[in-house]
Amino acid sequence: MKMMVIKMMVVYDSMYGNTEQIARAIGEALGSPAEVGVYRVGDVRPEQLAGLDLLVAGSPTQRFNATPALSSLLGSLPSDGLRGRRVSAFDTRLTLEEMKSMSSFLSLSAKLVGETAYAAKHIADAMKKKGGELVAPPQGFYVRGAEGPLLEGELERAAGWARQLLDKSG
């Protein structure tokens, strides 16, 4: 019986290293380095996304959105550039309690706009617009303060989420 090598990629942007840690935990949970590439967005060209079985993209939440670099990569894809590709999205974010402690404006804004206040929703929407098939709802992972660190247990939670992606994309 021939083993099928699954082609998967985790593309991320990271400002303080927190999103990179989550991306690497996701990549490790998805499979071996021979099966899964984990790349910073600046190291990826749109044509590298062709032929993937699963694309996972993530960014820190900045001003209620993904970073400009990740948004630009996804925006540069042809209109059907992800057709037939399974996709999923994640972000790193503050908890509502953390936002409230930093600024009542941030807390109120996040409550008013709900999940659209976070990068993962925008990333997922951009990938679906390019023809991607979303295999799981966008996921957020929590940091303490604007620069982190990640909250305890988030790397394990990211690995568990990635294993669920495998189940849904197989």
mmCIF file of N, CA, C and O in Angstrom, residues 14-95:
data_model
loop_
_atom_site.group_PDB
_atom_site.id
_atom_site.type_symbol
_atom_site.label_atom_id
_atom_site.label_comp_id
_atom_site.label_asym_id
_atom_site.label_seq_id
_atom_site.Cartn_x
_atom_site.Cartn_y
_atom_site.Cartn_z
ATOM 1 N N SER A 14 4.174 37.308 12.571
ATOM 2 C CA SER A 14 4.352 37.402 14.016
ATOM 3 C C SER A 14 5.129 38.662 14.353
ATOM 4 O O SER A 14 6.107 38.979 13.681
ATOM 5 N N MET A 15 4.676 39.367 15.353
ATOM 6 C CA MET A 15 5.350 40.599 15.762
ATOM 7 C C MET A 15 6.304 40.366 16.935
ATOM 8 O O MET A 15 7.395 40.891 16.968
ATOM 9 N N TYR A 16 5.867 39.594 17.924
ATOM 10 C CA TYR A 16 6.653 39.388 19.144
ATOM 11 C C TYR A 16 6.987 37.921 19.388
ATOM 12 O O TYR A 16 7.440 37.561 20.456
ATOM 13 N N GLY A 17 6.714 37.063 18.400
ATOM 14 C CA GLY A 17 7.051 35.656 18.520
ATOM 15 C C GLY A 17 5.922 34.764 18.999
ATOM 16 O O GLY A 17 6.015 33.538 18.906
ATOM 17 N N ASN A 18 4.836 35.332 19.496
ATOM 18 C CA ASN A 18 3.730 34.521 20.011
ATOM 19 C C ASN A 18 3.014 33.761 18.901
ATOM 20 O O ASN A 18 2.749 32.561 19.021
ATOM 21 N N THR A 19 2.709 34.438 17.812
ATOM 22 C CA THR A 19 2.008 33.788 16.698
ATOM 23 C C THR A 19 2.915 32.752 16.044
ATOM 24 O O THR A 19 2.454 31.691 15.629
ATOM 25 N N GLU A 20 4.215 33.024 15.990
ATOM 26 C CA GLU A 20 5.153 32.035 15.459
ATOM 27 C C GLU A 20 5.149 30.774 16.320
ATOM 28 O O GLU A 20 5.153 29.647 15.784
ATOM 29 N N GLN A 21 5.121 30.919 17.631
ATOM 30 C CA GLN A 21 5.074 29.753 18.516
ATOM 31 C C GLN A 21 3.819 28.917 18.258
ATOM 32 O O GLN A 21 3.880 27.682 18.201
ATOM 33 N N ILE A 22 2.681 29.598 18.092
ATOM 34 C CA ILE A 22 1.427 28.897 17.811
ATOM 35 C C ILE A 22 1.528 28.187 16.450
ATOM 36 O O ILE A 22 1.151 27.022 16.317
ATOM 37 N N ALA A 23 2.045 28.876 15.435
ATOM 38 C CA ALA A 23 2.180 28.293 14.097
ATOM 39 C C ALA A 23 3.051 27.049 14.134
ATOM 40 O O ALA A 23 2.722 26.028 13.510
ATOM 41 N N ARG A 24 4.150 27.097 14.871
ATOM 42 C CA ARG A 24 5.050 25.940 14.950
ATOM 43 C C ARG A 24 4.392 24.774 15.691
ATOM 44 O O ARG A 24 4.570 23.614 15.310
ATOM 45 N N ALA A 25 3.616 25.072 16.736
ATOM 46 C CA ALA A 25 2.889 24.016 17.454
ATOM 47 C C ALA A 25 1.858 23.362 16.532
ATOM 48 O O ALA A 25 1.689 22.137 16.541
ATOM 49 N N ILE A 26 1.190 24.165 15.722
ATOM 50 C CA ILE A 26 0.211 23.643 14.760
ATOM 51 C C ILE A 26 0.925 22.764 13.737
ATOM 52 O O ILE A 26 0.495 21.647 13.442
ATOM 53 N N GLY A 27 2.027 23.264 13.190
ATOM 54 C CA GLY A 27 2.781 22.505 12.196
ATOM 55 C C GLY A 27 3.262 21.166 12.730
ATOM 56 O O GLY A 27 3.133 20.133 12.062
ATOM 57 N N GLU A 28 3.806 21.154 13.946
ATOM 58 C CA GLU A 28 4.288 19.908 14.545
ATOM 59 C C GLU A 28 3.149 18.919 14.748
ATOM 60 O O GLU A 28 3.319 17.715 14.546
ATOM 61 N N ALA A 29 1.977 19.405 15.153
ATOM 62 C CA ALA A 29 0.832 18.522 15.377
ATOM 63 C C ALA A 29 0.266 17.982 14.065
ATOM 64 O O ALA A 29 -0.300 16.888 14.043
ATOM 65 N N LEU A 30 0.430 18.738 12.976
ATOM 66 C CA LEU A 30 -0.088 18.293 11.678
ATOM 67 C C LEU A 30 0.752 17.173 11.068
ATOM 68 O O LEU A 30 0.236 16.344 10.320
ATOM 69 N N GLY A 31 2.048 17.148 11.354
ATOM 70 C CA GLY A 31 2.872 16.098 10.782
ATOM 71 C C GLY A 31 4.346 16.432 10.791
ATOM 72 O O GLY A 31 4.777 17.424 11.379
ATOM 73 N N SER A 32 5.106 15.607 10.092
ATOM 74 C CA SER A 32 6.557 15.768 10.035
ATOM 75 C C SER A 32 6.925 16.952 9.128
ATOM 76 O O SER A 32 6.130 17.360 8.280
ATOM 77 N N PRO A 33 8.143 17.463 9.284
ATOM 78 C CA PRO A 33 8.585 18.546 8.394
ATOM 79 C C PRO A 33 8.541 18.168 6.913
ATOM 80 O O PRO A 33 8.425 19.035 6.065
ATOM 81 N N ALA A 34 8.602 16.882 6.600
ATOM 82 C CA ALA A 34 8.496 16.444 5.201
ATOM 83 C C ALA A 34 7.073 16.608 4.676
ATOM 84 O O ALA A 34 6.865 16.714 3.469
ATOM 85 N N GLU A 35 6.091 16.630 5.581
ATOM 86 C CA GLU A 35 4.682 16.739 5.189
ATOM 87 C C GLU A 35 4.121 18.146 5.351
ATOM 88 O O GLU A 35 3.175 18.512 4.667
ATOM 89 N N VAL A 36 4.721 18.911 6.282
ATOM 90 C CA VAL A 36 4.156 20.212 6.660
ATOM 91 C C VAL A 36 5.243 21.280 6.634
ATOM 92 O O VAL A 36 6.266 21.149 7.304
ATOM 93 N N GLY A 37 4.997 22.343 5.889
ATOM 94 C CA GLY A 37 5.899 23.487 5.902
ATOM 95 C C GLY A 37 5.328 24.577 6.788
ATOM 96 O O GLY A 37 4.136 24.859 6.732
ATOM 97 N N VAL A 38 6.164 25.176 7.620
ATOM 98 C CA VAL A 38 5.763 26.295 8.475
ATOM 99 C C VAL A 38 6.619 27.484 8.064
ATOM 100 O O VAL A 38 7.845 27.437 8.206
ATOM 101 N N TYR A 39 5.958 28.519 7.517
ATOM 102 C CA TYR A 39 6.693 29.643 6.933
ATOM 103 C C TYR A 39 6.163 30.994 7.387
ATOM 104 O O TYR A 39 4.946 31.205 7.428
ATOM 105 N N ARG A 40 7.091 31.898 7.630
ATOM 106 C CA ARG A 40 6.716 33.299 7.858
ATOM 107 C C ARG A 40 6.210 33.852 6.531
ATOM 108 O O ARG A 40 6.718 33.509 5.468
ATOM 109 N N VAL A 41 5.206 34.698 6.580
ATOM 110 C CA VAL A 41 4.534 35.187 5.370
ATOM 111 C C VAL A 41 5.505 35.795 4.354
ATOM 112 O O VAL A 41 5.337 35.612 3.150
ATOM 113 N N GLY A 42 6.530 36.464 4.793
ATOM 114 C CA GLY A 42 7.489 37.083 3.884
ATOM 115 C C GLY A 42 8.312 36.091 3.084
ATOM 116 O O GLY A 42 8.952 36.452 2.097
ATOM 117 N N ASP A 43 8.303 34.820 3.512
ATOM 118 C CA ASP A 43 9.070 33.780 2.835
ATOM 119 C C ASP A 43 8.215 32.946 1.875
ATOM 120 O O ASP A 43 8.673 31.918 1.377
ATOM 121 N N VAL A 44 6.966 33.377 1.651
ATOM 122 C CA VAL A 44 6.032 32.611 0.823
ATOM 123 C C VAL A 44 5.633 33.425 -0.403
ATOM 124 O O VAL A 44 5.335 34.615 -0.296
ATOM 125 N N ARG A 45 5.635 32.749 -1.550
ATOM 126 C CA ARG A 45 5.128 33.359 -2.779
ATOM 127 C C ARG A 45 3.775 32.713 -3.087
ATOM 128 O O ARG A 45 3.575 31.524 -2.806
ATOM 129 N N PRO A 46 2.850 33.447 -3.672
ATOM 130 C CA PRO A 46 1.512 32.908 -3.940
ATOM 131 C C PRO A 46 1.523 31.568 -4.676
ATOM 132 O O PRO A 46 0.732 30.680 -4.365
ATOM 133 N N GLU A 47 2.442 31.383 -5.617
ATOM 134 C CA GLU A 47 2.465 30.135 -6.394
ATOM 135 C C GLU A 47 2.812 28.916 -5.535
ATOM 136 O O GLU A 47 2.510 27.783 -5.897
ATOM 137 N N GLN A 48 3.425 29.125 -4.368
ATOM 138 C CA GLN A 48 3.743 28.011 -3.468
ATOM 139 C C GLN A 48 2.491 27.418 -2.824
ATOM 140 O O GLN A 48 2.542 26.319 -2.278
ATOM 141 N N LEU A 49 1.382 28.130 -2.885
ATOM 142 C CA LEU A 49 0.152 27.653 -2.255
ATOM 143 C C LEU A 49 -0.627 26.711 -3.163
ATOM 144 O O LEU A 49 -1.554 26.048 -2.719
ATOM 145 N N ALA A 50 -0.242 26.631 -4.422
ATOM 146 C CA ALA A 50 -0.915 25.725 -5.365
ATOM 147 C C ALA A 50 -0.569 24.289 -5.011
ATOM 148 O O ALA A 50 0.558 23.979 -4.643
ATOM 149 N N GLY A 51 -1.543 23.421 -5.102
ATOM 150 C CA GLY A 51 -1.305 22.010 -4.877
ATOM 151 C C GLY A 51 -1.328 21.549 -3.436
ATOM 152 O O GLY A 51 -1.104 20.379 -3.156
ATOM 153 N N LEU A 52 -1.579 22.446 -2.515
ATOM 154 C CA LEU A 52 -1.651 22.053 -1.103
ATOM 155 C C LEU A 52 -2.954 21.329 -0.813
ATOM 156 O O LEU A 52 -3.985 21.601 -1.420
ATOM 157 N N ASP A 53 -2.908 20.408 0.143
ATOM 158 C CA ASP A 53 -4.129 19.781 0.631
ATOM 159 C C ASP A 53 -4.755 20.608 1.751
ATOM 160 O O ASP A 53 -5.961 20.610 1.927
ATOM 161 N N LEU A 54 -3.898 21.284 2.533
ATOM 162 C CA LEU A 54 -4.379 22.092 3.660
ATOM 163 C C LEU A 54 -3.489 23.312 3.823
ATOM 164 O O LEU A 54 -2.261 23.181 3.857
ATOM 165 N N LEU A 55 -4.115 24.472 3.914
ATOM 166 C CA LEU A 55 -3.416 25.724 4.201
ATOM 167 C C LEU A 55 -3.988 26.291 5.490
ATOM 168 O O LEU A 55 -5.197 26.500 5.597
ATOM 169 N N VAL A 56 -3.111 26.524 6.455
ATOM 170 C CA VAL A 56 -3.498 27.161 7.710
ATOM 171 C C VAL A 56 -2.747 28.487 7.762
ATOM 172 O O VAL A 56 -1.532 28.525 7.582
ATOM 173 N N ALA A 57 -3.472 29.582 7.965
ATOM 174 C CA ALA A 57 -2.845 30.901 7.997
ATOM 175 C C ALA A 57 -3.185 31.596 9.302
ATOM 176 O O ALA A 57 -4.308 31.489 9.800
ATOM 177 N N GLY A 58 -2.209 32.327 9.851
ATOM 178 C CA GLY A 58 -2.432 33.008 11.117
ATOM 179 C C GLY A 58 -1.648 34.291 11.253
ATOM 180 O O GLY A 58 -0.624 34.497 10.598
ATOM 181 N N SER A 59 -2.163 35.149 12.128
ATOM 182 C CA SER A 59 -1.603 36.474 12.330
ATOM 183 C C SER A 59 -1.948 36.958 13.729
ATOM 184 O O SER A 59 -2.985 36.579 14.274
ATOM 185 N N PRO A 60 -1.128 37.844 14.285
ATOM 186 C CA PRO A 60 -1.592 38.524 15.483
ATOM 187 C C PRO A 60 -2.735 39.467 15.096
ATOM 188 O O PRO A 60 -2.788 39.929 13.953
ATOM 189 N N THR A 61 -3.635 39.703 16.007
ATOM 190 C CA THR A 61 -4.708 40.666 15.744
ATOM 191 C C THR A 61 -4.149 42.063 15.959
ATOM 192 O O THR A 61 -3.616 42.370 17.022
ATOM 193 N N GLN A 62 -4.236 42.884 14.930
ATOM 194 C CA GLN A 62 -3.777 44.274 14.998
ATOM 195 C C GLN A 62 -4.884 45.166 14.463
ATOM 196 O O GLN A 62 -5.335 44.967 13.330
ATOM 197 N N ARG A 63 -5.308 46.093 15.289
ATOM 198 C CA ARG A 63 -6.390 47.012 14.892
ATOM 199 C C ARG A 63 -7.584 46.219 14.351
ATOM 200 O O ARG A 63 -8.134 46.530 13.307
ATOM 201 N N PHE A 64 -7.930 45.142 15.054
ATOM 202 C CA PHE A 64 -9.078 44.295 14.726
ATOM 203 C C PHE A 64 -8.933 43.592 13.380
ATOM 204 O O PHE A 64 -9.915 43.248 12.750
ATOM 205 N N ASN A 65 -7.702 43.357 12.913
ATOM 206 C CA ASN A 65 -7.498 42.716 11.621
ATOM 207 C C ASN A 65 -6.177 41.941 11.615
ATOM 208 O O ASN A 65 -5.437 41.965 12.597
ATOM 209 N N ALA A 66 -5.893 41.279 10.498
ATOM 210 C CA ALA A 66 -4.615 40.604 10.296
ATOM 211 C C ALA A 66 -3.546 41.641 9.958
ATOM 212 O O ALA A 66 -3.859 42.795 9.638
ATOM 213 N N THR A 67 -2.291 41.213 9.992
ATOM 214 C CA THR A 67 -1.212 42.132 9.630
ATOM 215 C C THR A 67 -1.296 42.455 8.130
ATOM 216 O O THR A 67 -1.814 41.665 7.345
ATOM 217 N N PRO A 68 -0.789 43.606 7.732
ATOM 218 C CA PRO A 68 -0.795 43.959 6.312
ATOM 219 C C PRO A 68 -0.075 42.928 5.436
ATOM 220 O O PRO A 68 -0.518 42.647 4.322
ATOM 221 N N ALA A 69 0.998 42.326 5.924
ATOM 222 C CA ALA A 69 1.752 41.357 5.119
ATOM 223 C C ALA A 69 0.903 40.127 4.796
ATOM 224 O O ALA A 69 0.886 39.667 3.648
ATOM 225 N N LEU A 70 0.194 39.591 5.781
ATOM 226 C CA LEU A 70 -0.629 38.408 5.518
ATOM 227 C C LEU A 70 -1.828 38.780 4.657
ATOM 228 O O LEU A 70 -2.168 38.053 3.717
ATOM 229 N N SER A 71 -2.443 39.906 4.936
ATOM 230 C CA SER A 71 -3.572 40.362 4.111
ATOM 231 C C SER A 71 -3.137 40.551 2.667
ATOM 232 O O SER A 71 -3.865 40.195 1.729
ATOM 233 N N SER A 72 -1.937 41.079 2.460
ATOM 234 C CA SER A 72 -1.415 41.311 1.117
ATOM 235 C C SER A 72 -1.178 39.991 0.377
ATOM 236 O O SER A 72 -1.525 39.863 -0.803
ATOM 237 N N LEU A 73 -0.594 39.007 1.059
ATOM 238 C CA LEU A 73 -0.367 37.708 0.420
ATOM 239 C C LEU A 73 -1.691 37.101 -0.035
ATOM 240 O O LEU A 73 -1.821 36.686 -1.190
ATOM 241 N N LEU A 74 -2.670 37.069 0.846
ATOM 242 C CA LEU A 74 -3.961 36.473 0.493
ATOM 243 C C LEU A 74 -4.647 37.278 -0.610
ATOM 244 O O LEU A 74 -5.246 36.710 -1.518
ATOM 245 N N GLY A 75 -4.536 38.598 -0.535
ATOM 246 C CA GLY A 75 -5.137 39.452 -1.554
ATOM 247 C C GLY A 75 -4.489 39.304 -2.917
ATOM 248 O O GLY A 75 -5.133 39.533 -3.945
ATOM 249 N N SER A 76 -3.222 38.896 -2.950
ATOM 250 C CA SER A 76 -2.505 38.770 -4.224
ATOM 251 C C SER A 76 -2.835 37.474 -4.966
ATOM 252 O O SER A 76 -2.451 37.318 -6.121
ATOM 253 N N LEU A 77 -3.546 36.561 -4.310
ATOM 254 C CA LEU A 77 -3.907 35.306 -4.969
ATOM 255 C C LEU A 77 -4.959 35.550 -6.045
ATOM 256 O O LEU A 77 -5.816 36.422 -5.890
ATOM 257 N N PRO A 78 -4.930 34.772 -7.129
ATOM 258 C CA PRO A 78 -6.003 34.882 -8.133
ATOM 259 C C PRO A 78 -7.350 34.567 -7.476
ATOM 260 O O PRO A 78 -7.404 33.937 -6.417
ATOM 261 N N SER A 79 -8.433 34.985 -8.112
ATOM 262 C CA SER A 79 -9.768 34.833 -7.514
ATOM 263 C C SER A 79 -10.105 33.384 -7.180
ATOM 264 O O SER A 79 -10.859 33.123 -6.256
ATOM 265 N N ASP A 80 -9.538 32.426 -7.896
ATOM 266 C CA ASP A 80 -9.777 31.017 -7.583
ATOM 267 C C ASP A 80 -8.493 30.335 -7.105
ATOM 268 O O ASP A 80 -8.349 29.120 -7.189
ATOM 269 N N GLY A 81 -7.567 31.112 -6.582
ATOM 270 C CA GLY A 81 -6.250 30.620 -6.193
ATOM 271 C C GLY A 81 -6.243 29.552 -5.123
ATOM 272 O O GLY A 81 -5.255 28.830 -4.994
ATOM 273 N N LEU A 82 -7.309 29.442 -4.353
ATOM 274 C CA LEU A 82 -7.381 28.401 -3.324
ATOM 275 C C LEU A 82 -8.493 27.388 -3.601
ATOM 276 O O LEU A 82 -8.836 26.592 -2.721
ATOM 277 N N ARG A 83 -9.048 27.419 -4.809
ATOM 278 C CA ARG A 83 -10.123 26.487 -5.157
ATOM 279 C C ARG A 83 -9.642 25.054 -4.961
ATOM 280 O O ARG A 83 -8.551 24.686 -5.383
ATOM 281 N N GLY A 84 -10.461 24.258 -4.272
ATOM 282 C CA GLY A 84 -10.117 22.876 -4.011
ATOM 283 C C GLY A 84 -9.168 22.679 -2.846
ATOM 284 O O GLY A 84 -8.791 21.558 -2.524
ATOM 285 N N ARG A 85 -8.768 23.756 -2.203
ATOM 286 C CA ARG A 85 -7.857 23.680 -1.059
ATOM 287 C C ARG A 85 -8.652 23.769 0.235
ATOM 288 O O ARG A 85 -9.547 24.599 0.368
ATOM 289 N N ARG A 86 -8.302 22.936 1.173
ATOM 290 C CA ARG A 86 -8.882 23.042 2.512
ATOM 291 C C ARG A 86 -8.076 24.086 3.259
ATOM 292 O O ARG A 86 -6.843 24.108 3.166
ATOM 293 N N VAL A 87 -8.770 24.953 3.975
ATOM 294 C CA VAL A 87 -8.115 26.070 4.646
ATOM 295 C C VAL A 87 -8.647 26.230 6.069
ATOM 296 O O VAL A 87 -9.760 25.800 6.382
ATOM 297 N N SER A 88 -7.838 26.867 6.889
ATOM 298 C CA SER A 88 -8.268 27.260 8.221
ATOM 299 C C SER A 88 -7.426 28.443 8.675
ATOM 300 O O SER A 88 -6.348 28.693 8.133
ATOM 301 N N ALA A 89 -7.935 29.172 9.676
ATOM 302 C CA ALA A 89 -7.294 30.412 10.104
ATOM 303 C C ALA A 89 -7.224 30.494 11.623
ATOM 304 O O ALA A 89 -8.106 30.004 12.330
ATOM 305 N N PHE A 90 -6.173 31.158 12.093
ATOM 306 C CA PHE A 90 -6.024 31.398 13.529
ATOM 307 C C PHE A 90 -5.421 32.777 13.749
ATOM 308 O O PHE A 90 -4.896 33.402 12.834
ATOM 309 N N ASP A 91 -5.528 33.238 14.979
ATOM 310 C CA ASP A 91 -4.863 34.474 15.358
ATOM 311 C C ASP A 91 -4.405 34.378 16.801
ATOM 312 O O ASP A 91 -4.735 33.436 17.516
ATOM 313 N N THR A 92 -3.607 35.358 17.198
ATOM 314 C CA THR A 92 -3.310 35.563 18.611
ATOM 315 C C THR A 92 -3.991 36.859 18.998
ATOM 316 O O THR A 92 -4.091 37.793 18.187
ATOM 317 N N ARG A 93 -4.487 36.870 20.228
ATOM 318 C CA ARG A 93 -5.313 38.000 20.672
ATOM 319 C C ARG A 93 -5.279 38.138 22.181
ATOM 320 O O ARG A 93 -4.891 37.208 22.889
ATOM 321 N N LEU A 94 -5.730 39.284 22.623
ATOM 322 C CA LEU A 94 -5.924 39.527 24.048
ATOM 323 C C LEU A 94 -7.273 38.963 24.468
ATOM 324 O O LEU A 94 -8.202 38.907 23.658
ATOM 325 N N THR A 95 -7.402 38.573 25.724
ATOM 326 C CA THR A 95 -8.716 38.207 26.247
ATOM 327 C C THR A 95 -9.534 39.490 26.418
ATOM 328 O O THR A 95 -8.974 40.596 26.490
#
